Amino acid sequence: MKKQSTLQTIFSIGLAAAVPAAMAWYCDTYVNWQPGVYPFAVVAALLAAMALSLLVLWARGERKKALVWKTLLSTLVFATALIAGSAIVNNWIGPTYYGRHMAETAAAIAVPLAAAQLLVPFALLLRAMWKQNRKGVWALAASTAVFALGFAAYGAADYARSFVPEQPVITPVFPEPLAERALIPYDEGEFLMQAGDILIASEEELLDFLYTRTGDAQTTVWLKGGSYAQPLELDGLKNVTFRNVPGEEVVFTGAKEVSGWQADEANGVACWSAQMEGDYFTSLYHPDPEKQLNRPRYPAEGYLFVGGVEGAQMLAHDTQPQYHSSFRSFFAKPGDLRQFHALEDVTLRVLHFWKDEITGLVSYGDSTRELVWERPSAMTVNRNDRYFLENVFEELKEPGQWYLDRDSGKLSYIPFEGEDMENTVLYAGINERLLTIDGAENVTFRGIAFKNSAWNMPDGIDYGWGMPADAGWDYANRDSSQAAYNVRPCVLVTNSTGVRFDRCKFENIGATALKFAENVHGSAVTGCEFTRIGGNAVFIEGKYDTPNSNITVKNNLIAHYGRRFFNAIGVLNIHAHHVEISHNEIFDGYYSAISSGWVWGYAENPTDYVSIEYNLIYQIGQGWLSDMGGIYTLGMQPNSVIRGNHIYDVAADPLQGGYGGWGIYPDEGSTGQLIEKNLAYRCGSQSFHQHYGKENLVRNNIFAFSGEGQIRVSRKEEHTSAIFERNIIVSDSQPIYTSVQQGKFRDDGNLLYDYANPRRPLSGENGKLALPEMRRLGYYQNALFVDPLFRDPEGNDFTLALNSPAVTELGFEIWDYSLAGRIREQE
């Protein structure tokens, strides 16, 4: 009897311990994704008690009871394995979107399954104990109740401590409203020729000047208004300024005129047609910039979704098969596709990850539903990836659409209402490259317009992974997965110093607009306008061993970029140092606005001394792709600064979970950057996200109202990843910090405020970690939990009161965030 009582006591203690252990595990692991030591320790003690009980029963020959205990023990071992597995997934894989959801799935399965397996052995044991010793059962119930009450009391006390004290009401004192400021107008100056200047009135005269120029004397070439269609190659030119005669528009064009329309019909819809001779083209422009012309797409709105890839044509992948497996086909869902006219002229667009695949088609099988395309995909194609088709004749139905039949040369166009068939002239993009500058020194273009250029499929990259001998298609034709890297430029500068573009216009550019390629130094793009750009607007690309230097991109308008290549960047900086990217207004793109760096991880990086300051960035991403930021950096840039930028409305692809719509995004080893006095709000994911990096100082910023939270640091590293000081971080029921784990980053002296829950701001992946938990994890150091006193945060007016607690108690420095964007009067 004594042995039996001892056994029952051991069981009672173990079972009672299971109650708070299960609750703690569920709260820590399933709800908050912070597996702690406490639940592991309790479960380990429980397992030890169960194992001891099993040994005693087995030694006494009570095999049936031992079998029940064995079942119970195996169940708890299973539950512990699930706990550990969930923790491992969270800690090792969890910083990624996919890892988090793997962990969530594991926990969602573990809780009900473990409970179901425990139910039967617990019932049998309780029944046996009730028959043998009812006092023991009451003792078990009492001890369980004591543990449960103790746990509940501890939880209640912890909950009470999670509230911050009520704060006294402060009457805000705001600075006087700033006077309305207008953009500084461009003064073209007077037409005043100096000695040695040249006046040119035609394309022939310009070409003659370039072929016959001798000497290096400083010369201004005044260009009379008109179109210059001949692509120019300036080789070794020195000390020349090309500028427009004031009041006259000089256009370097890549297009030819299309007129001579005839009334016609297509797909039962009235249209105009013209017979084209010569080049097949993929770009057509209207003289009215408000009227954009499009090739017909299928479906007309929305997307189709990949039906499957099992059995599709595929090549070997790289070291990250989840991202970079290369496909050349997939299977459509039943009823989605059919045979289209001139299928080889149809373009496939697949939107996934941070890449949009673009390729021509080869075939579609009606019975197999396999869609085969020309070039291998840059990234892994998965079931339910979004896609659509362009240049589908059968969808030519709406005004502004056009279709060029390659075989017949017939161009069909559905006009806008009120257009005059006899007087309408459209512009077909024929030339992709309008200007090439090589070996130049001190050459300036001022007041020149570059318009209406063509686009072509980007060159492929041979990644060197080899290909099957019987593959039968060109693996080297695979496109780059990053930042429209391979897209060719309309204006290309190489091996030059002192090349400047000032007050120029780049409009209706089919591919990338302007590229400073290898060995370019001391050059600038200032006061220019980039509108409706097919690829990157400004691309700086030095070489790793010979980086570019002293490049300025300042005071430019960059609007509607990435129109053809969706993962293009507003300003892309690769392998260049001492670069200034400032006072630009960048909006309406499908991917990051500014990107700097091209070395992944902690290897030596030639990109440094980069200042990204006072840029106005908004309407980025727009739900097309994933993994983007208003400002994106990668690699070690310890002398770089991100300052004074105003960023809002950055939204990733919602069908990939809103993954990666961030305001400021230091990625892939970003190190040592100073990130200060930025305003980022209303982003789809977080206002600030650092994937991984080292000792980035994030101070004196305002982060607000982003969809999944305000701050995220994904990866836990051995070093300090980031330091957050004197920031104002506010939400409206969203978490303050997400992906919280002890030791990921340091914070000190920040103001944290949730307008929806002012006395109980929450953090954590699901917004469940309150003040006590966060402080146990080492966060909220010297924090204030008070209203920062913005003038009208709901109306996006983040003007801070002069007597804000952030200012008076934390030393927050007020700055004028309206200075972001193009330079205005009174600056």
GROMACS .gro file of N, CA and C in nm, residues 36-110:
model
  225
   36GLY      N    1   1.026   2.922  -2.426
   36GLY     CA    2   1.114   2.959  -2.315
   36GLY      C    3   1.166   2.838  -2.241
   37VAL      N    4   1.249   2.862  -2.140
   37VAL     CA    5   1.310   2.753  -2.062
   37VAL      C    6   1.207   2.690  -1.970
   38TYR      N    7   1.114   2.770  -1.917
   38TYR     CA    8   1.021   2.721  -1.817
   38TYR      C    9   0.940   2.600  -1.863
   39PRO      N   10   0.870   2.604  -1.976
   39PRO     CA   11   0.792   2.486  -2.016
   39PRO      C   12   0.877   2.365  -2.043
   40PHE      N   13   0.998   2.384  -2.095
   40PHE     CA   14   1.086   2.270  -2.119
   40PHE      C   15   1.127   2.204  -1.987
   41ALA      N   16   1.157   2.286  -1.887
   41ALA     CA   17   1.200   2.233  -1.758
   41ALA      C   18   1.088   2.154  -1.691
   42VAL      N   19   0.966   2.206  -1.694
   42VAL     CA   20   0.854   2.137  -1.629
   42VAL      C   21   0.822   2.007  -1.700
   43VAL      N   22   0.819   2.012  -1.835
   43VAL     CA   23   0.791   1.890  -1.910
   43VAL      C   24   0.900   1.785  -1.887
   44ALA      N   25   1.026   1.831  -1.876
   44ALA     CA   26   1.134   1.737  -1.848
   44ALA      C   27   1.115   1.670  -1.712
   45ALA      N   28   1.072   1.748  -1.611
   45ALA     CA   29   1.046   1.690  -1.479
   45ALA      C   30   0.931   1.590  -1.485
   46LEU      N   31   0.829   1.625  -1.561
   46LEU     CA   32   0.715   1.535  -1.578
   46LEU      C   33   0.758   1.405  -1.644
   47LEU      N   34   0.839   1.415  -1.748
   47LEU     CA   35   0.888   1.294  -1.815
   47LEU      C   36   0.968   1.207  -1.719
   48ALA      N   37   1.051   1.270  -1.637
   48ALA     CA   38   1.129   1.193  -1.540
   48ALA      C   39   1.039   1.119  -1.442
   49ALA      N   40   0.933   1.189  -1.394
   49ALA     CA   41   0.839   1.124  -1.302
   49ALA      C   42   0.768   1.007  -1.368
   50MET      N   43   0.727   1.026  -1.494
   50MET     CA   44   0.660   0.919  -1.567
   50MET      C   45   0.753   0.800  -1.589
   51ALA      N   46   0.874   0.829  -1.625
   51ALA     CA   47   0.970   0.721  -1.647
   51ALA      C   48   0.995   0.642  -1.520
   52LEU      N   49   1.006   0.713  -1.406
   52LEU     CA   50   1.027   0.646  -1.278
   52LEU      C   51   0.908   0.558  -1.243
   53SER      N   52   0.787   0.611  -1.265
   53SER     CA   53   0.666   0.533  -1.237
   53SER      C   54   0.662   0.408  -1.324
   54LEU      N   55   0.699   0.423  -1.452
   54LEU     CA   56   0.699   0.308  -1.543
   54LEU      C   57   0.796   0.201  -1.495
   55LEU      N   58   0.913   0.240  -1.452
   55LEU     CA   59   1.012   0.143  -1.405
   55LEU      C   60   0.963   0.069  -1.281
   56VAL      N   61   0.899   0.143  -1.189
   56VAL     CA   62   0.849   0.079  -1.066
   56VAL      C   63   0.741  -0.023  -1.100
   57LEU      N   64   0.646   0.016  -1.183
   57LEU     CA   65   0.539  -0.077  -1.220
   57LEU      C   66   0.593  -0.199  -1.293
   58TRP      N   67   0.686  -0.176  -1.382
   58TRP     CA   68   0.742  -0.288  -1.459
   58TRP      C   69   0.818  -0.383  -1.368
   59ALA      N   70   0.891  -0.327  -1.270
   59ALA     CA   71   0.967  -0.410  -1.176
   59ALA      C   72   0.874  -0.493  -1.088
   60ARG      N   73   0.755  -0.441  -1.057
   60ARG     CA   74   0.659  -0.512  -0.973
   60ARG      C   75   0.575  -0.610  -1.053
   61GLY      N   76   0.596  -0.616  -1.186
   61GLY     CA   77   0.523  -0.711  -1.269
   61GLY      C   78   0.383  -0.667  -1.307
   62GLU      N   79   0.348  -0.542  -1.282
   62GLU     CA   80   0.215  -0.492  -1.318
   62GLU      C   81   0.218  -0.444  -1.464
   63ARG      N   82   0.213  -0.546  -1.554
   63ARG     CA   83   0.235  -0.517  -1.695
   63ARG      C   84   0.124  -0.432  -1.757
   64LYS      N   85  -0.002  -0.457  -1.719
   64LYS     CA   86  -0.110  -0.380  -1.781
   64LYS      C   87  -0.102  -0.234  -1.742
   65LYS      N   88  -0.079  -0.210  -1.612
   65LYS     CA   89  -0.063  -0.070  -1.570
   65LYS      C   90   0.059  -0.007  -1.636
   66ALA      N   91   0.165  -0.087  -1.647
   66ALA     CA   92   0.286  -0.035  -1.710
   66ALA      C   93   0.259   0.003  -1.856
   67LEU      N   94   0.173  -0.076  -1.922
   67LEU     CA   95   0.142  -0.045  -2.061
   67LEU      C   96   0.071   0.090  -2.071
   68VAL      N   97  -0.019   0.117  -1.977
   68VAL     CA   98  -0.086   0.246  -1.977
   68VAL      C   99   0.015   0.359  -1.956
   69TRP      N  100   0.103   0.335  -1.857
   69TRP     CA  101   0.207   0.437  -1.832
   69TRP      C  102   0.296   0.455  -1.954
   70LYS      N  103   0.326   0.344  -2.022
   70LYS     CA  104   0.411   0.352  -2.140
   70LYS      C  105   0.343   0.436  -2.249
   71THR      N  106   0.213   0.415  -2.264
   71THR     CA  107   0.139   0.496  -2.362
   71THR      C  108   0.145   0.644  -2.326
   72LEU      N  109   0.124   0.669  -2.195
   72LEU     CA  110   0.128   0.807  -2.149
   72LEU      C  111   0.266   0.868  -2.171
   73LEU      N  112   0.369   0.792  -2.139
   73LEU     CA  113   0.506   0.842  -2.156
   73LEU      C  114   0.537   0.870  -2.302
   74SER      N  115   0.498   0.778  -2.391
   74SER     CA  116   0.526   0.799  -2.534
   74SER      C  117   0.452   0.921  -2.586
   75THR      N  118   0.330   0.942  -2.533
   75THR     CA  119   0.255   1.060  -2.574
   75THR      C  120   0.327   1.188  -2.534
   76LEU      N  121   0.377   1.189  -2.412
   76LEU     CA  122   0.447   1.309  -2.366
   76LEU      C  123   0.579   1.329  -2.439
   77VAL      N  124   0.647   1.220  -2.472
   77VAL     CA  125   0.768   1.232  -2.554
   77VAL      C  126   0.733   1.293  -2.689
   78PHE      N  127   0.622   1.247  -2.748
   78PHE     CA  128   0.576   1.303  -2.875
   78PHE      C  129   0.547   1.452  -2.861
   79ALA      N  130   0.475   1.488  -2.752
   79ALA     CA  131   0.442   1.630  -2.732
   79ALA      C  132   0.568   1.713  -2.716
   80THR      N  133   0.665   1.659  -2.639
   80THR     CA  134   0.791   1.733  -2.619
   80THR      C  135   0.866   1.749  -2.751
   81ALA      N  136   0.863   1.645  -2.833
   81ALA     CA  137   0.929   1.656  -2.964
   81ALA      C  138   0.865   1.764  -3.049
   82LEU      N  139   0.732   1.775  -3.041
   82LEU     CA  140   0.664   1.880  -3.116
   82LEU      C  141   0.701   2.017  -3.063
   83ILE      N  142   0.712   2.027  -2.929
   83ILE     CA  143   0.754   2.155  -2.871
   83ILE      C  144   0.892   2.193  -2.923
   84ALA      N  145   0.986   2.097  -2.912
   84ALA     CA  146   1.122   2.126  -2.957
   84ALA      C  147   1.127   2.155  -3.107
   85GLY      N  148   1.051   2.078  -3.184
   85GLY     CA  149   1.050   2.101  -3.328
   85GLY      C  150   0.997   2.238  -3.364
   86SER      N  151   0.891   2.278  -3.295
   86SER     CA  152   0.835   2.411  -3.321
   86SER      C  153   0.935   2.520  -3.286
   87ALA      N  154   1.005   2.500  -3.174
   87ALA     CA  155   1.106   2.599  -3.134
   87ALA      C  156   1.219   2.607  -3.236
   88ILE      N  157   1.263   2.490  -3.283
   88ILE     CA  158   1.372   2.488  -3.381
   88ILE      C  159   1.329   2.556  -3.510
   89VAL      N  160   1.209   2.524  -3.555
   89VAL     CA  161   1.159   2.588  -3.676
   89VAL      C  162   1.153   2.738  -3.659
   90ASN      N  163   1.103   2.780  -3.543
   90ASN     CA  164   1.090   2.924  -3.519
   90ASN      C  165   1.226   2.993  -3.514
   91ASN      N  166   1.320   2.932  -3.443
   91ASN     CA  167   1.449   2.998  -3.422
   91ASN      C  168   1.541   2.989  -3.543
   92TRP      N  169   1.538   2.878  -3.612
   92TRP     CA  170   1.631   2.858  -3.723
   92TRP      C  171   1.573   2.900  -3.857
   93ILE      N  172   1.445   2.871  -3.876
   93ILE     CA  173   1.383   2.903  -4.004
   93ILE      C  174   1.286   3.019  -3.989
   94GLY      N  175   1.238   3.038  -3.869
   94GLY     CA  176   1.130   3.131  -3.844
   94GLY      C  177   1.148   3.272  -3.892
   95PRO      N  178   1.270   3.329  -3.900
   95PRO     CA  179   1.280   3.466  -3.951
   95PRO      C  180   1.227   3.483  -4.092
   96THR      N  181   1.206   3.374  -4.165
   96THR     CA  182   1.147   3.388  -4.297
   96THR      C  183   0.996   3.371  -4.288
   97TYR      N  184   0.930   3.422  -4.388
   97TYR     CA  185   0.783   3.410  -4.394
   97TYR      C  186   0.741   3.263  -4.390
   98TYR      N  187   0.810   3.177  -4.467
   98TYR     CA  188   0.771   3.038  -4.477
   98TYR      C  189   0.797   2.964  -4.347
   99GLY      N  190   0.909   2.995  -4.279
   99GLY     CA  191   0.939   2.930  -4.154
   99GLY      C  192   0.836   2.959  -4.048
  100ARG      N  193   0.789   3.081  -4.041
  100ARG     CA  194   0.689   3.116  -3.941
  100ARG      C  195   0.563   3.034  -3.961
  101HIS      N  196   0.523   3.018  -4.084
  101HIS     CA  197   0.398   2.945  -4.109
  101HIS      C  198   0.417   2.794  -4.095
  102MET      N  199   0.539   2.744  -4.118
  102MET     CA  200   0.567   2.604  -4.086
  102MET      C  201   0.552   2.580  -3.937
  103ALA      N  202   0.606   2.671  -3.857
  103ALA     CA  203   0.597   2.658  -3.712
  103ALA      C  204   0.452   2.668  -3.666
  104GLU      N  205   0.377   2.759  -3.724
  104GLU     CA  206   0.236   2.775  -3.687
  104GLU      C  207   0.159   2.648  -3.718
  105THR      N  208   0.185   2.590  -3.833
  105THR     CA  209   0.116   2.466  -3.871
  105THR      C  210   0.150   2.353  -3.775
  106ALA      N  211   0.279   2.341  -3.739
  106ALA     CA  212   0.322   2.236  -3.646
  106ALA      C  213   0.252   2.249  -3.511
  107ALA      N  214   0.245   2.372  -3.460
  107ALA     CA  215   0.182   2.393  -3.330
  107ALA      C  216   0.032   2.367  -3.337
  108ALA      N  217  -0.031   2.409  -3.445
  108ALA     CA  218  -0.175   2.389  -3.459
  108ALA      C  219  -0.209   2.240  -3.462
  109ILE      N  220  -0.120   2.159  -3.516
  109ILE     CA  221  -0.141   2.014  -3.518
  109ILE      C  222  -0.108   1.954  -3.382
  110ALA      N  223  -0.003   2.005  -3.319
  110ALA     CA  224   0.048   1.943  -3.195
  110ALA      C  225  -0.053   1.952  -3.082
   0.00000   0.00000   0.00000
